[in-house]
Amino acid sequence: MIVRSDVVALIRDGLSDRAIARELGVSRRTAGTIRRTVGAPSVREVYALTPDQMWDRYAQPTYTGGHMDWTGPTNHSGVPIVKSCHVSYSARGMAFRRRYGRDPVGYVRATCDRKGCVAEEHVADAPMRAELNAQYNAIFGGAR
């Protein structure tokens, strides 16, 4: 079977076989066959997991730099998300809560240069980033 990359991308984004069929004009059977071919779990199976189970399954450590790649669902912009009971959470926000034990203020972003990194040690909320920028400016003088 030919595996269509557009179907695989939508599977990775967390869409159901029915939603993929509606969006791309393929049959649900085709979407389901491609899902099984690439080894992706069914949407029901994925979203029945708790947020911690999703984290354990999809946050994969890399071999260098302490980074973690997100191999699970993303939103329409490609931001890593955790879905549970039809509610979406930011995977980086979850990493922040796991690391600091509190809810983040503003957006949580990776402090490293690796695209999509969700490592708990590499995330910062808005006040933390502002403090880091102030420290950088005090040391090196100039906007970062």
Coordinates of C-alpha atoms in Angstrom, one line a residue, residues 5-136:
S5 CA 2.2 11.7 3.6
D6 CA -0.8 14.1 4.0
V7 CA -2.8 11.3 5.7
V8 CA 0.2 10.5 8.0
A9 CA 0.5 14.2 8.9
L10 CA -3.2 14.4 9.9
I11 CA -2.9 11.1 11.9
R12 CA 0.1 12.7 13.8
D13 CA -2.1 15.8 14.4
G14 CA -4.5 13.5 16.2
L15 CA -7.4 13.5 13.7
S16 CA -9.7 10.6 13.6
D17 CA -10.1 8.4 10.5
R18 CA -13.5 10.1 9.8
A19 CA -12.0 13.6 10.1
I20 CA -9.2 12.7 7.7
A21 CA -11.6 11.2 5.2
R22 CA -13.7 14.4 5.4
E23 CA -10.7 16.7 5.0
L24 CA -8.7 14.9 2.3
G25 CA -11.5 13.1 0.4
V26 CA -10.2 9.6 1.1
S27 CA -12.2 6.8 2.6
R28 CA -12.2 6.0 6.4
R29 CA -11.0 2.6 5.5
T30 CA -8.0 4.1 3.7
A31 CA -7.2 6.3 6.6
G32 CA -7.5 3.4 9.1
T33 CA -5.3 1.2 6.9
I34 CA -2.6 3.8 6.8
R35 CA -2.9 4.4 10.5
R36 CA -2.3 0.7 11.1
T37 CA 0.6 0.6 8.5
V38 CA 2.5 3.4 10.3
G39 CA 1.8 1.8 13.7
A40 CA -0.3 4.7 15.0
P41 CA -2.9 3.9 17.7
S42 CA -6.6 4.7 17.2
V43 CA -7.8 8.1 18.3
R44 CA -10.0 6.5 21.0
E45 CA -7.0 4.6 22.4
V46 CA -4.9 7.8 22.4
Y47 CA -7.4 10.1 24.1
A48 CA -8.4 7.5 26.7
L49 CA -5.0 8.0 28.2
T50 CA -4.4 10.3 31.2
P51 CA -2.2 13.3 30.6
D52 CA 0.7 11.6 32.5
Q53 CA 0.3 8.5 30.4
M54 CA 0.4 10.6 27.3
W55 CA 3.5 12.4 28.5
D56 CA 5.2 9.0 29.2
R57 CA 4.3 7.7 25.8
Y58 CA 5.1 10.8 23.6
A59 CA 7.9 12.7 25.3
Q60 CA 11.0 11.0 24.0
P61 CA 14.5 11.9 25.2
T62 CA 17.1 12.6 22.5
Y63 CA 20.7 11.4 22.6
T64 CA 22.2 14.9 23.1
G65 CA 21.7 18.0 25.1
G66 CA 19.0 16.7 27.4
H67 CA 16.3 17.6 24.9
M68 CA 12.9 15.8 24.6
D69 CA 11.0 15.5 21.3
W70 CA 7.2 15.3 21.2
T71 CA 6.0 12.4 19.1
G72 CA 2.4 12.8 19.9
P73 CA -0.5 15.0 18.7
T74 CA 0.0 18.7 17.8
N75 CA -2.5 21.5 17.2
H76 CA -3.0 23.1 13.8
S77 CA 0.1 25.3 14.3
G78 CA 2.3 22.3 15.2
V79 CA 2.5 23.0 18.9
P80 CA 2.8 19.8 21.0
I81 CA -0.4 19.1 22.9
V82 CA -1.8 16.7 25.4
K83 CA -5.4 15.8 24.9
S84 CA -7.5 14.2 27.7
C85 CA -11.3 14.0 27.9
H86 CA -11.7 16.3 24.9
V87 CA -9.6 19.0 26.5
S88 CA -6.2 20.1 25.0
Y89 CA -3.2 21.1 27.1
S90 CA 0.1 22.4 26.0
A91 CA 2.8 19.8 26.3
R92 CA 5.3 22.5 27.3
G93 CA 2.8 23.8 29.9
M94 CA 2.6 20.3 31.3
A95 CA 6.4 20.1 31.4
F96 CA 6.5 23.4 33.2
R97 CA 4.0 22.2 35.9
R98 CA 6.0 19.0 36.3
R99 CA 9.2 20.9 36.8
Y100 CA 8.1 23.9 38.9
G101 CA 4.9 22.6 40.6
R102 CA 2.9 25.7 39.6
D103 CA 0.8 26.9 36.7
P104 CA 2.8 29.0 34.1
V105 CA 2.1 32.7 33.6
G106 CA 1.7 33.4 29.9
Y107 CA 3.0 31.2 27.1
V108 CA 5.5 28.5 27.9
R109 CA 8.4 28.4 25.4
A110 CA 11.5 26.3 25.1
T111 CA 14.7 28.1 26.2
C112 CA 16.8 26.0 23.9
D113 CA 17.2 26.2 20.2
R114 CA 15.8 22.8 19.4
K115 CA 12.4 23.1 17.6
G116 CA 9.7 21.2 19.5
C117 CA 11.7 20.5 22.6
V118 CA 9.5 19.7 25.6
A119 CA 12.2 18.9 28.2
E120 CA 11.2 20.0 31.7
E121 CA 14.6 21.6 32.1
H122 CA 14.2 23.6 28.9
V123 CA 10.9 25.4 29.4
A124 CA 10.2 28.9 30.8
D125 CA 7.1 31.0 31.2
A126 CA 6.8 34.7 30.5
P127 CA 8.2 36.1 33.8
M128 CA 11.1 33.7 33.6
R129 CA 11.9 34.7 30.0
A130 CA 11.7 38.4 30.9
E131 CA 14.2 37.8 33.8
L132 CA 16.6 35.9 31.5
N133 CA 16.4 38.7 28.9
A134 CA 17.1 41.3 31.6
Q135 CA 20.1 39.3 32.8
Y136 CA 21.4 39.0 29.2

